[in-house]
Amino acid sequence: MSEQVSGNAQVEDLMRKDYAAGFHSAIESDTLPPGLDEDTVRFISAQKEEPEWMLEWRLKAYRAWREMAEPTWAHVHYPEIDFSSISYYSSPKSMKNRPKSLEEVDPELIATYEKLGIPLHEQAALAGVAVDAVFDSVSVVTTFREKLYEAGVIFCPISEAVHKHPELVKKYLGSVVPQKDNFYAALNSAVFSDGSFVYIPKGVRCPMELSTYFRINELNTGQFERTLIIAEEGSHVSYLEGCTAPMRDENQLHAAVVELVALDDATIKYSTVQNWYPGDKNGKGGIYNFVTKRGIAHKNARISWTQVETGSAVTWKYPSCILKGDNSVGEFYSVALTNNFQQADTGTKMIHLGKNTSSTIIAKGISAGRSNSSYRGLVRMNPGAEGARNFTQCDSLLIGDQCGAHTFPYIENRNASAVIEHEATTSKVSDDQMFLCQQRGLDAEKAVSMIVNGFCREVFKELPMEFAVEAGKLLEVSLEGSVG
Amino acid sequence: MLEINKLNAQVEGKQILHDLSLTIKPGEVHAIMGPNGSGKSTLGNVLTGRDGYEVLSGEITFNGKNLHDMGIEERAREGMFLAFQYPVEIPGVSNMEFLKAAVDARRKHLGLEELSSFDFMKLARDTSSKVSLDPSFLKRGVNEGFSGGEKKRNEIMQMMLLEPSLCILDETDSGLDIDALQVVASGVNAMRNSERSFIVVTHYQRLLDFIVPDYVHVLAGGKIVKSGDKELARELEAKGYGWLESEVA
């Protein structure tokens, strides 16, 4: 208890202090002209003063990417992306271009933040406002870091890890998602800007939920994030990703890679609330979110993905588990909500290699407006997966009559002893349910959000408490205007 | 309380109610009886404003307000409650959460403060015991996996919590055994007072042995063909509806 109190006192103390210079090395005018070639990759690497091996790693990825074709199998439609028209390195927005205060930020955006109950200084951080309050929240990070340091946990930007922990980065970067894994992963490997690095030593239970909430300003992650989490034997970590507010971003393409390594008996719980800008009511603008997330679970290890996806114009994302070690466990809990003209093609891959491995997939898709939501999942039992089990449940909920829900399950079983179960339902928010709610005095929007939240309950209960509350509110905001 | 004047209403293009007039004063219990297809349930749905139930002509005033201008939830917040014949399930939404949202909406309309979660929980527990529902039902999804009798008791619990001024019971007795019927009836009777009115829609006289009405109306072909006191219900039980229909014709 005393530790907690002193921690808070310390935070408050830090909040009162002026921004300590040097915390941020503000890079100015480092935005590259559009286009991607080897020089671009060299430039990015040089900007980060990377060692030679890192540059070589990036170049290898770039050369592979050049030979690859963009995937077209997903159930999403969007105009062709011109990869030569994108700038691959945009430094943090320069101070003078940022909004000076919240008054300069789009009031609609602020209204949304308020509905989500996001504290003022975080609102500022999310909107990219260059005010001292933003840096206060960075100071909070420092306090947390000290506490983590005592436990031996490393939690830092991946660019810093390249310099400070090269042996770990060399060993694990690309070990789960190889450079040539897929088109977007290759692109990310070549040009990734920054991201998080987490290392939990053997037997350590990480003393707090690691959250990206506090690093929004610090990292200014940009469009190509790279995250690497390593949990040593018997360790335990819960990582929360994303902010629960729409982030306006001038970049249309977001191609991140997340790699998780859970060594023997380790547990990694990775929770995401994704709410990138989904485009306007007419389907104009919005983020293309093409993300590769994968974890490898060694003996008796457990990897759990929980995601709530409400943002982005197009989502292409399949957080996956490679269940390599015997008795390892993979879990995927997902809520994907699409409204207006959003499209989501999301699901998971559970690759069972070890004996008695087990996986659970609970996927909830909600479609409103003219949107399309697809579940795409692969369950593969390799010949060595004796006694492996999978349970999959896919539920789709439709709101209105102009949206679509699709399910694409792929099952590959090469072991006769494996057990695979798949359940799927599609339902509508019924008139009877709406009438019951309204007859009890609830307005139509509250009724829909309540029914939808109920539908998602199984997934929400997997989220850390405060995230679950925010996720509920987020659905409410995302569904606005979907009824009546 | 409620004034229905020459109401004509249709469902899916078919007129169901014809020139129906009915006046209900505060504290009165009116039973509406009648054969299948006579428009009994339609009346409840029209009063509560359900989509698809269209008023062609006539007027309904409730607490002095013209219902025509009020949406479903406005009517509910004003104090109109419909206990459903077939309550639907809302999976994953806990009864407690649902009830609190409903009570908060009603209290807000009345200019009262929202109840704290603690106070509400206590109230909800007390109320559930009055209808012999175990408090564990408050944690379960709304009607999710409830038996027929449990669903009906849940309806009565909602009614008790919302303290409406007009309660419409739509064939609440259907599918209930005698014990459940008594629980429901005693719940209703406990709520009777000089301010609150009831419309009890039923097929059978049995319920009216427990909830004794002030007036009994017989609905046939979408209009009230006969009105009387509780003795009329007994007469119907003995003679059926046929004699009334021929009388009208």
XYZ file of C-alpha atoms in Angstrom:
733
model
C 0.000 0.000 0.000
C 2.661 2.439 1.026
C 4.440 1.819 -2.211
C 1.349 2.742 -4.158
C 0.884 5.926 -2.168
C 4.445 7.011 -2.554
C 4.218 6.156 -6.234
C 1.250 8.464 -6.654
C 2.882 11.180 -4.634
C 5.892 10.885 -6.846
C 3.763 11.161 -9.925
C 2.041 14.236 -8.585
C 5.376 15.686 -7.757
C 6.566 15.080 -11.258
C 3.411 16.555 -12.695
C 4.169 19.819 -10.956
C 7.647 20.003 -12.383
C 8.381 21.815 -15.585
C 9.113 19.758 -18.616
C 12.682 18.646 -18.369
C 14.464 19.535 -21.543
C 16.092 16.752 -23.441
C 13.358 14.274 -22.808
C 12.330 14.662 -26.377
C 14.818 15.205 -29.091
C 12.504 17.065 -31.398
C 13.514 16.226 -34.931
C 12.610 18.900 -37.376
C 11.998 18.747 -41.101
C 12.855 15.080 -41.369
C 9.950 14.096 -43.514
C 11.142 12.175 -46.522
C 9.725 12.843 -49.967
C 7.351 10.100 -51.111
C 8.804 6.913 -52.477
C 10.615 3.831 -51.318
C 13.986 2.491 -52.402
C 17.115 1.228 -50.675
C 18.201 4.773 -49.937
C 14.959 5.373 -48.076
C 15.671 2.394 -45.863
C 19.252 3.555 -45.335
C 18.007 7.025 -44.446
C 15.550 5.715 -41.844
C 18.218 3.504 -40.331
C 20.677 6.393 -40.268
C 18.150 8.690 -38.603
C 17.956 6.193 -35.791
C 21.721 5.738 -35.752
C 21.221 2.032 -36.063
C 24.056 -0.481 -36.079
C 25.012 -2.163 -39.343
C 23.218 -5.440 -38.546
C 19.922 -3.630 -38.142
C 20.335 -1.888 -41.479
C 21.145 -5.187 -43.165
C 18.047 -6.723 -41.605
C 15.898 -3.920 -42.960
C 17.475 -4.141 -46.412
C 16.855 -7.861 -46.558
C 13.202 -7.172 -45.813
C 13.056 -4.430 -48.415
C 14.533 -6.664 -51.114
C 11.995 -9.359 -50.280
C 9.130 -6.871 -50.294
C 10.103 -5.600 -53.734
C 9.429 -9.069 -55.129
C 6.128 -9.562 -53.336
C 2.573 -8.793 -54.411
C -0.100 -7.153 -52.331
C -2.582 -9.740 -51.013
C -6.049 -9.553 -52.527
C -7.815 -12.478 -50.898
C -9.404 -10.531 -48.053
C -13.086 -9.631 -48.250
C -12.352 -5.919 -48.419
C -12.415 -3.437 -51.258
C -10.415 -0.270 -51.533
C -8.667 1.700 -54.249
C -5.209 0.461 -55.107
C -2.528 1.850 -52.833
C 0.308 3.603 -54.589
C 3.241 2.670 -52.422
C 5.475 5.155 -54.191
C 3.252 8.042 -53.145
C 3.720 7.408 -49.452
C 6.326 9.104 -47.351
C 8.053 6.433 -45.323
C 9.571 8.589 -42.711
C 7.670 11.395 -41.164
C 9.288 12.617 -38.032
C 7.119 13.670 -35.142
C 5.002 16.597 -36.200
C 6.974 19.710 -35.669
C 5.926 21.857 -32.793
C 4.815 24.754 -34.907
C 2.433 22.648 -36.958
C 0.734 21.174 -33.979
C -2.400 22.607 -32.537
C -1.333 24.963 -29.779
C -4.226 24.136 -27.535
C -7.374 22.054 -27.422
C -9.293 25.064 -28.775
C -7.594 24.512 -32.117
C -8.671 20.897 -32.304
C -11.785 19.794 -34.180
C -14.657 20.217 -31.689
C -16.278 17.024 -32.929
C -13.184 15.131 -31.903
C -13.166 16.745 -28.474
C -16.830 15.876 -28.019
C -15.982 12.249 -28.683
C -13.153 12.308 -26.162
C -15.523 13.742 -23.592
C -18.056 11.008 -24.202
C -15.312 8.484 -23.629
C -14.389 10.164 -20.375
C -10.757 10.693 -21.302
C -8.976 13.071 -18.937
C -8.057 16.444 -20.359
C -4.313 15.976 -20.514
C -4.776 12.685 -22.326
C -7.189 14.326 -24.736
C -4.426 16.763 -25.512
C -1.938 13.969 -26.006
C -4.282 12.090 -28.313
C -4.942 15.139 -30.419
C -1.222 15.821 -30.621
C -1.434 19.126 -28.825
C 1.955 20.532 -27.876
C 1.216 21.639 -24.347
C 3.046 20.965 -21.152
C 0.270 18.751 -19.896
C 1.228 16.240 -22.552
C 4.698 16.031 -21.223
C 3.394 15.574 -17.733
C 2.014 12.251 -18.800
C 5.418 11.369 -20.160
C 6.839 12.009 -16.736
C 4.422 9.450 -15.423
C 6.105 6.967 -17.712
C 9.426 7.590 -16.056
C 8.009 6.747 -12.672
C 6.577 3.535 -14.000
C 9.834 2.703 -15.665
C 11.721 2.916 -12.406
C 9.312 0.525 -10.777
C 9.623 -1.867 -13.695
C 13.383 -1.585 -13.635
C 13.405 -2.819 -10.039
C 11.530 -5.936 -11.170
C 14.025 -6.395 -14.011
C 11.390 -5.685 -16.643
C 12.514 -3.816 -19.742
C 9.845 -1.631 -21.325
C 11.197 0.839 -23.826
C 10.922 2.007 -27.430
C 12.245 -0.626 -29.783
C 14.657 1.921 -31.266
C 16.221 2.197 -27.816
C 16.312 -1.598 -27.421
C 18.284 -1.886 -30.654
C 21.044 0.095 -28.955
C 20.765 -1.102 -25.370
C 19.743 -4.739 -25.786
C 21.041 -5.738 -29.221
C 21.501 -9.395 -28.249
C 17.774 -9.742 -27.433
C 16.619 -7.846 -30.488
C 18.940 -9.831 -32.776
C 17.734 -13.091 -31.329
C 14.001 -12.455 -31.412
C 13.170 -9.773 -33.975
C 11.613 -11.549 -36.932
C 11.673 -14.882 -35.125
C 7.874 -15.037 -35.048
C 6.990 -12.877 -38.024
C 9.865 -13.287 -40.487
C 10.737 -10.425 -42.794
C 9.249 -12.276 -45.766
C 6.123 -13.403 -43.948
C 3.730 -11.337 -45.989
C 3.629 -8.182 -48.055
C 2.812 -5.805 -45.211
C 5.085 -7.490 -42.698
C 7.962 -7.181 -45.175
C 7.156 -3.529 -45.718
C 7.043 -2.954 -41.976
C 10.340 -4.776 -41.487
C 12.010 -2.494 -44.002
C 10.720 0.832 -42.789
C 9.364 0.435 -39.244
C 9.492 3.700 -37.399
C 9.302 2.661 -33.789
C 7.263 0.639 -31.333
C 7.496 -1.064 -27.980
C 9.982 -3.529 -26.649
C 9.153 -5.598 -23.591
C 11.324 -8.136 -21.832
C 10.170 -10.018 -18.736
C 12.927 -11.984 -17.002
C 12.613 -15.582 -15.891
C 9.964 -16.194 -13.239
C 8.954 -12.539 -12.973
C 5.357 -11.514 -12.793
C 5.228 -8.036 -14.287
C 4.090 -5.779 -11.425
C 1.680 -3.745 -13.539
C -0.299 -3.812 -16.738
C 1.961 -2.419 -19.413
C 0.026 0.124 -21.357
C 0.733 2.151 -24.437
C -1.597 4.761 -23.022
C 1.303 6.597 -21.513
C 3.573 6.472 -24.451
C 1.445 8.123 -27.073
C 3.407 11.294 -27.197
C 6.701 9.767 -26.314
C 6.896 7.487 -29.279
C 4.723 9.237 -31.779
C 4.522 5.870 -33.362
C 3.433 6.756 -36.835
C 2.356 4.354 -39.451
C 4.762 1.424 -39.144
C 4.935 0.256 -35.572
C 6.977 -2.695 -34.505
C 6.365 -4.371 -31.177
C 8.327 -7.206 -29.658
C 7.439 -8.848 -26.349
C 9.604 -11.562 -24.830
C 8.416 -13.443 -21.768
C 11.133 -15.652 -20.313
C 10.409 -18.987 -18.646
C 7.645 -18.854 -16.071
C 7.081 -15.125 -16.439
C 3.801 -13.301 -16.791
C 2.832 -10.074 -18.520
C -0.320 -8.261 -19.535
C 0.050 -5.659 -22.238
C -2.567 -3.137 -23.298
C -2.339 -1.518 -26.665
C -4.051 1.355 -28.305
C -5.931 4.370 -27.276
C -9.627 4.453 -26.877
C -10.148 7.534 -28.949
C -10.149 8.217 -32.632
C -6.719 9.338 -33.656
C -6.735 11.551 -36.666
C -3.778 10.658 -38.731
C -2.831 12.129 -42.064
C -1.366 8.807 -43.077
C -3.768 6.474 -44.713
C -1.797 3.285 -44.330
C -1.005 1.699 -41.016
C 1.002 -1.514 -41.226
C 2.157 -2.719 -37.843
C 3.842 -5.918 -36.745
C 3.594 -7.410 -33.266
C 5.657 -10.406 -32.201
C 5.158 -12.273 -28.948
C 7.531 -14.882 -27.597
C 6.252 -16.881 -24.630
C 8.940 -19.259 -23.452
C 8.216 -22.349 -21.313
C 5.483 -21.787 -18.713
C 5.175 -18.094 -19.566
C 1.942 -16.170 -20.065
C 1.388 -13.199 -22.341
C -1.948 -11.463 -22.405
C -2.211 -8.877 -25.148
C -5.261 -6.620 -25.232
C -6.053 -4.129 -27.958
C -8.683 -1.492 -28.271
C -8.327 -0.176 -31.793
C -10.149 2.956 -32.737
C -8.293 4.537 -35.591
C -10.166 7.061 -37.648
C -12.841 5.069 -39.540
C -13.616 7.658 -42.202
C -16.690 9.833 -42.296
C -20.329 8.825 -42.642
C -19.965 8.654 -46.412
C -16.936 6.403 -46.312
C -14.457 9.155 -47.101
C -11.027 8.964 -45.522
C -9.987 6.695 -42.700
C -7.105 4.416 -41.941
C -6.188 1.237 -43.784
C -5.107 -0.983 -40.965
C -3.015 -3.906 -42.225
C -1.512 -5.541 -39.210
C 0.407 -8.752 -38.606
C 0.308 -10.020 -35.039
C 1.625 -13.377 -34.029
C 2.863 -15.138 -30.954
C 4.801 -18.307 -30.370
C 4.020 -20.370 -27.285
C 6.595 -22.798 -25.974
C 5.984 -25.633 -23.523
C 3.041 -24.966 -21.145
C 2.962 -21.351 -22.245
C -0.173 -19.328 -22.816
C -0.835 -16.534 -25.266
C -4.091 -14.670 -25.116
C -5.180 -12.062 -27.657
C -8.144 -9.900 -26.802
C -9.172 -7.239 -29.255
C -11.923 -4.718 -29.643
C -11.845 -3.249 -33.118
C -14.123 -0.340 -33.864
C -11.989 1.932 -35.984
C -10.258 2.055 -39.376
C -11.852 2.235 -42.793
C -10.378 -1.140 -43.698
C -9.068 -3.663 -41.189
C -6.953 -6.636 -42.180
C -5.736 -8.343 -39.056
C -5.318 -11.885 -37.765
C -3.613 -12.111 -34.373
C -2.316 -15.657 -34.325
C -0.727 -18.261 -32.082
C 1.836 -20.850 -32.972
C 1.382 -23.493 -30.304
C 4.807 -25.030 -30.575
C 5.350 -26.429 -27.107
C 3.416 -29.321 -25.634
C 0.417 -28.249 -23.513
C 0.602 -24.693 -24.740
C -2.585 -22.649 -24.908
C -3.751 -20.042 -27.409
C -6.748 -17.792 -26.965
C -8.415 -15.241 -29.192
C -11.272 -13.069 -28.003
C -12.470 -10.508 -30.474
C -15.134 -7.908 -30.987
C -15.129 -6.231 -34.386
C -17.670 -3.519 -34.958
C -18.190 -1.858 -38.302
C -20.517 1.024 -39.084
C -21.194 3.289 -42.071
C -18.822 2.142 -44.851
C -16.219 0.397 -42.723
C -14.849 -2.996 -43.724
C -13.196 -5.460 -41.422
C -11.634 -8.780 -42.318
C -10.304 -10.106 -39.082
C -9.855 -13.331 -37.187
C -7.035 -15.521 -36.055
C -4.795 -18.441 -36.854
C -4.188 -21.211 -34.360
C -1.356 -23.437 -35.480
C -1.134 -26.528 -33.277
C 2.286 -28.165 -33.395
C 2.775 -29.558 -29.886
C 0.989 -32.344 -28.073
C -2.115 -31.549 -26.023
C -2.138 -27.980 -27.201
C -5.448 -26.196 -26.922
C -6.981 -23.096 -28.387
C -10.157 -21.104 -27.894
C -11.584 -18.621 -30.357
C -14.506 -16.392 -29.452
C -15.199 -13.905 -32.241
C -18.055 -11.425 -32.196
C -18.760 -9.365 -35.278
C -21.218 -6.481 -35.276
C -22.233 -4.791 -38.495
C -24.276 -1.618 -38.815
C -24.921 0.932 -41.549
C -23.573 -0.252 -44.908
C -20.551 -1.913 -43.420
C -19.137 -5.383 -43.886
C -17.572 -7.476 -41.176
C -15.849 -10.775 -41.883
C -14.402 -13.384 -39.608
C -11.552 -15.323 -41.163
C -9.913 -17.970 -39.044
C -7.589 -20.884 -39.524
C -7.273 -23.812 -37.164
C -4.471 -26.144 -38.170
C -3.602 -29.379 -36.398
C -0.205 -30.571 -37.505
C 0.690 -34.289 -37.472
C 2.479 -33.907 -34.135
C -0.473 -32.298 -32.377
C -1.583 -35.393 -30.464
C -4.650 -34.760 -28.351
C -4.915 -31.133 -29.431
C -8.195 -29.306 -29.029
C -9.827 -26.263 -30.487
C -13.102 -24.593 -29.738
C -14.327 -21.848 -32.040
C -17.405 -19.718 -31.625
C -18.256 -17.055 -34.190
C -21.267 -14.882 -33.626
C -22.460 -12.130 -35.909
C -24.948 -9.447 -35.040
C -26.571 -7.307 -37.699
C -28.096 -3.894 -37.134
C -30.300 -2.700 -39.974
C -30.646 -4.331 -43.374
C -27.837 -2.852 -45.439
C -24.835 -4.382 -43.713
C -23.151 -7.722 -44.087
C -21.540 -10.359 -41.908
C -19.384 -13.131 -43.311
C -17.590 -16.082 -41.810
C -14.646 -17.825 -43.464
C -13.448 -20.645 -41.252
C -10.524 -22.757 -42.467
C -9.883 -26.042 -40.699
C -6.904 -28.249 -41.509
C -6.558 -31.389 -39.464
C -3.645 -33.754 -39.914
C -3.952 -35.580 -36.624
C -6.784 -38.009 -36.026
C -6.679 -37.554 -32.256
C -7.314 -33.816 -32.452
C -10.730 -32.410 -31.573
C -12.041 -29.341 -33.358
C -15.341 -27.696 -32.564
C -16.879 -24.839 -34.466
C -20.055 -22.977 -33.621
C -21.444 -20.030 -35.508
C -24.542 -17.889 -35.208
C -25.917 -14.880 -37.015
C -28.608 -12.774 -35.439
C -30.231 -9.407 -35.707
C -31.070 -6.922 -33.033
C -34.716 -7.904 -32.995
C -37.685 -5.559 -33.025
C -38.986 -7.389 -29.968
C -35.802 -6.670 -28.018
C -35.888 -3.037 -29.057
C -39.532 -2.736 -28.079
C -38.916 -4.291 -24.682
C -36.114 -1.817 -23.971
C -38.037 1.188 -25.203
C -41.190 0.156 -23.373
C -39.071 0.193 -20.222
C -38.105 3.789 -20.957
C -34.740 3.425 -22.721
C -34.197 5.426 -25.877
C -33.369 3.589 -29.087
C -29.623 4.305 -29.047
C -29.241 3.245 -25.435
C -31.224 0.108 -26.250
C -28.966 -0.825 -29.169
C -25.798 -0.176 -27.226
C -27.077 -2.271 -24.336
C -28.028 -5.167 -26.595
C -24.676 -4.971 -28.405
C -22.745 -4.809 -25.157
C -24.598 -7.873 -23.959
C -23.666 -9.632 -27.184
C -19.980 -8.824 -26.532
C -19.978 -9.727 -22.876
C -17.938 -12.914 -23.250
C -15.117 -10.933 -24.829
C -15.330 -7.866 -22.608
C -14.885 -9.963 -19.511
C -11.448 -10.919 -20.822
C -10.368 -7.281 -20.905
C -8.743 -5.609 -17.924
C -11.464 -3.872 -15.912
C -10.905 -0.259 -16.939
C -10.534 -1.267 -20.565
C -13.804 -3.171 -20.465
C -15.668 -0.061 -19.336
C -14.039 2.022 -22.043
C -14.720 -0.603 -24.668
C -18.403 -0.478 -23.766
C -18.480 3.290 -24.104
C -16.572 3.061 -27.339
C -19.190 0.782 -28.860
C -21.842 3.273 -27.835
C -20.018 6.107 -29.593
C -19.244 3.994 -32.655
C -22.872 2.984 -33.036
C -24.189 6.513 -32.928
C -26.590 7.157 -35.734
C -26.970 3.482 -36.560
C -30.605 3.444 -35.471
C -33.637 5.562 -36.114
C -55.976 8.678 -16.267
C -56.666 7.118 -19.671
C -59.229 8.268 -22.176
C -59.701 6.373 -25.429
C -62.110 8.005 -27.815
C -63.335 6.255 -30.959
C -60.040 4.567 -31.663
C -59.518 2.953 -35.049
C -56.201 1.167 -35.520
C -54.621 -1.169 -38.020
C -51.776 -3.656 -38.207
C -50.122 -4.436 -41.545
C -52.917 -2.764 -43.445
C -55.664 -4.665 -41.633
C -57.976 -2.735 -39.343
C -58.179 -4.431 -35.957
C -59.765 -1.885 -33.639
C -63.052 -0.220 -34.587
C -64.348 2.874 -32.814
C -63.121 1.656 -29.459
C -63.825 3.945 -26.532
C -62.804 3.375 -22.941
C -62.295 5.579 -19.898
C -60.140 4.491 -16.986
C -59.994 6.520 -13.795
C -57.168 6.467 -11.255
C -57.208 3.382 -9.053
C -59.477 1.339 -11.307
C -58.842 -2.168 -12.534
C -60.356 -2.959 -15.921
C -60.340 -6.466 -17.293
C -60.459 -6.919 -21.049
C -61.675 -10.305 -22.164
C -62.547 -11.742 -25.489
C -61.935 -14.544 -27.936
C -58.732 -15.011 -29.893
C -58.217 -12.414 -32.580
C -60.585 -9.914 -30.983
C -57.874 -7.255 -30.691
C -56.980 -7.607 -27.003
C -53.213 -7.585 -27.488
C -53.479 -4.981 -30.222
C -54.943 -2.563 -27.720
C -51.887 -2.872 -25.451
C -49.508 -2.462 -28.375
C -51.342 0.588 -29.716
C -51.394 2.206 -26.298
C -47.662 1.697 -25.812
C -46.872 2.929 -29.338
C -45.297 -0.171 -30.801
C -44.019 0.133 -34.376
C -46.375 -1.304 -36.937
C -49.498 -0.480 -34.942
C -51.041 2.455 -36.699
C -53.752 4.703 -35.348
C -56.158 5.607 -38.156
C -58.392 7.913 -36.185
C -59.536 8.637 -32.700
C -57.770 10.054 -29.690
C -55.975 8.688 -26.692
C -55.054 10.887 -23.758
C -52.927 9.612 -20.912
C -52.502 11.726 -17.790
C -53.955 14.567 -19.849
C -51.361 14.231 -22.611
C -52.146 13.298 -26.185
C -50.374 10.003 -26.835
C -50.219 10.727 -30.542
C -47.228 13.012 -30.024
C -45.304 10.667 -27.755
C -42.731 8.018 -28.657
C -42.542 4.557 -27.109
C -40.029 5.516 -24.438
C -41.812 8.786 -23.605
C -45.019 6.925 -22.901
C -43.101 4.465 -20.759
C -41.365 7.185 -18.759
C -44.710 8.913 -18.298
C -45.830 5.802 -16.423
C -47.260 3.340 -18.907
C -46.112 -0.217 -18.435
C -46.799 -3.286 -20.545
C -46.211 -6.710 -19.031
C -45.534 -8.907 -22.030
C -47.277 -12.113 -22.909
C -44.007 -13.488 -24.301
C -41.074 -11.608 -22.730
C -38.000 -11.706 -24.998
C -34.475 -12.565 -23.934
C -31.596 -10.097 -24.162
C -28.527 -12.311 -23.869
C -25.564 -10.973 -21.939
C -27.353 -7.918 -20.539
C -27.759 -8.482 -16.830
C -31.203 -8.025 -15.384
C -29.711 -5.664 -12.819
C -28.116 -3.426 -15.437
C -31.299 -3.420 -17.504
C -33.532 -2.627 -14.537
C -31.274 0.142 -13.295
C -31.242 1.803 -16.711
C -35.040 1.574 -16.860
C -35.552 2.921 -13.335
C -33.028 5.705 -13.926
C -34.847 6.739 -17.100
C -38.165 6.881 -15.265
C -36.724 8.760 -12.287
C -35.004 11.258 -14.533
C -38.316 11.911 -16.274
C -39.946 12.533 -12.907
C -37.175 14.933 -11.930
C -35.744 12.584 -9.314
C -32.098 11.775 -8.800
C -30.711 8.479 -10.029
C -30.435 5.861 -7.323
C -26.946 4.895 -6.281
C -25.898 1.403 -7.319
C -25.959 0.362 -3.693
C -29.484 1.627 -3.043
C -30.726 0.180 -6.282
C -29.255 -3.221 -5.551
C -30.981 -3.284 -2.187
C -34.284 -2.242 -3.718
C -33.965 -4.812 -6.499
C -33.196 -7.600 -4.036
C -36.192 -6.708 -1.881
C -38.422 -6.589 -4.918
C -37.218 -9.898 -6.318
C -38.140 -11.606 -3.050
C -41.661 -10.187 -3.313
C -42.175 -12.152 -6.517
C -40.312 -15.203 -5.173
C -37.394 -14.814 -7.566
C -34.009 -15.691 -6.160
C -31.690 -12.638 -6.179
C -29.359 -14.633 -8.455
C -31.826 -13.858 -11.267
C -30.715 -10.239 -11.074
C -27.263 -11.226 -12.270
C -28.479 -13.328 -15.160
C -29.136 -12.018 -18.641
C -32.584 -10.471 -19.117
C -34.967 -13.459 -19.320
C -32.014 -15.553 -20.531
C -32.860 -19.192 -19.914
C -35.752 -18.273 -17.609
C -38.746 -20.623 -17.490
C -42.111 -19.277 -18.595
C -43.148 -18.624 -15.008
C -39.850 -16.950 -14.153
C -40.210 -14.630 -17.119
C -43.664 -13.545 -15.954
C -42.471 -12.982 -12.407
C -39.594 -10.971 -13.837
C -42.154 -8.803 -15.629
C -44.002 -8.171 -12.384
C -40.725 -7.343 -10.667
C -40.006 -4.747 -13.359
C -43.467 -3.329 -12.867
C -42.928 -3.021 -9.123
C -39.590 -1.271 -9.587
C -40.880 1.188 -12.175
C -44.020 2.089 -10.200
C -46.052 2.934 -13.301
C -49.361 4.776 -13.146
C -50.969 2.521 -15.745
C -50.131 -1.186 -15.855
C -51.211 -3.212 -18.849
C -51.005 -6.952 -18.250
C -51.146 -8.784 -21.571
C -52.302 -12.346 -20.883
C -49.867 -12.537 -18.019
C -51.703 -15.637 -16.801
C -51.026 -17.646 -19.952
C -48.801 -20.606 -19.310
C -48.731 -20.101 -15.537
C -49.438 -22.817 -13.014
C -51.621 -21.988 -10.056
C -48.725 -21.191 -7.696
C -47.084 -18.807 -10.141
C -50.471 -17.268 -10.853
C -50.911 -16.492 -7.172
C -47.458 -14.941 -6.959
C -48.226 -12.718 -9.921
C -51.671 -11.805 -8.594
C -50.459 -10.953 -5.122
C -47.746 -8.798 -6.689
C -50.379 -6.913 -8.634
C -52.707 -6.632 -5.655
C -49.913 -5.226 -3.513
C -49.512 -2.471 -6.063
C -53.145 -1.504 -6.215
C -53.864 1.906 -4.773
C -56.073 4.894 -5.402
C -53.674 6.385 -7.970
C -52.643 3.405 -10.044
C -54.796 1.857 -12.725
C -54.643 -1.528 -14.410
C -55.746 -3.023 -17.686
C -55.799 -6.785 -17.285
C -56.049 -8.520 -20.634
C -56.968 -12.161 -20.221
C -58.595 -15.050 -21.913
C -59.788 -16.770 -18.786
C -61.783 -15.804 -15.769
C -59.331 -17.654 -13.496
C -56.922 -14.722 -13.097
C -59.829 -12.489 -12.101
C -60.490 -14.662 -9.057
C -57.181 -13.380 -7.754
C -57.110 -9.896 -9.258
C -60.668 -8.738 -8.759
C -61.538 -6.118 -11.396
C -63.793 -3.106 -11.028
C -64.975 -3.447 -14.605
C -65.007 -6.200 -17.187
C -65.177 -5.429 -20.903
C -65.684 -7.912 -23.665
C -63.837 -7.179 -26.862
C -65.076 -8.793 -30.047
C -64.301 -7.835 -33.602
C -62.201 -4.915 -32.411
C -64.859 -3.181 -30.349
C -66.207 -3.393 -26.847
C -69.427 -5.325 -27.140
C -70.325 -5.561 -23.497
C -69.201 -4.046 -20.225
C -70.058 -5.017 -16.703
C -68.597 -5.842 -13.315
C -66.796 -8.972 -12.176
C -70.003 -10.994 -12.535
C -69.739 -10.610 -16.298
C -66.487 -12.565 -16.201
C -68.220 -15.459 -14.444
C -71.014 -15.386 -16.954
C -68.491 -15.586 -19.762
C -66.771 -18.476 -18.086
C -70.063 -20.341 -17.958
C -71.451 -19.431 -21.358
C -68.387 -18.737 -23.530
C -68.172 -15.850 -25.986
C -70.497 -17.201 -28.637
C -73.715 -15.729 -27.237
C -72.198 -12.239 -27.225
C -71.085 -12.434 -30.792
C -74.512 -13.507 -31.921
C -76.040 -10.775 -29.755
C -73.890 -8.183 -31.473
C -74.601 -9.567 -34.909
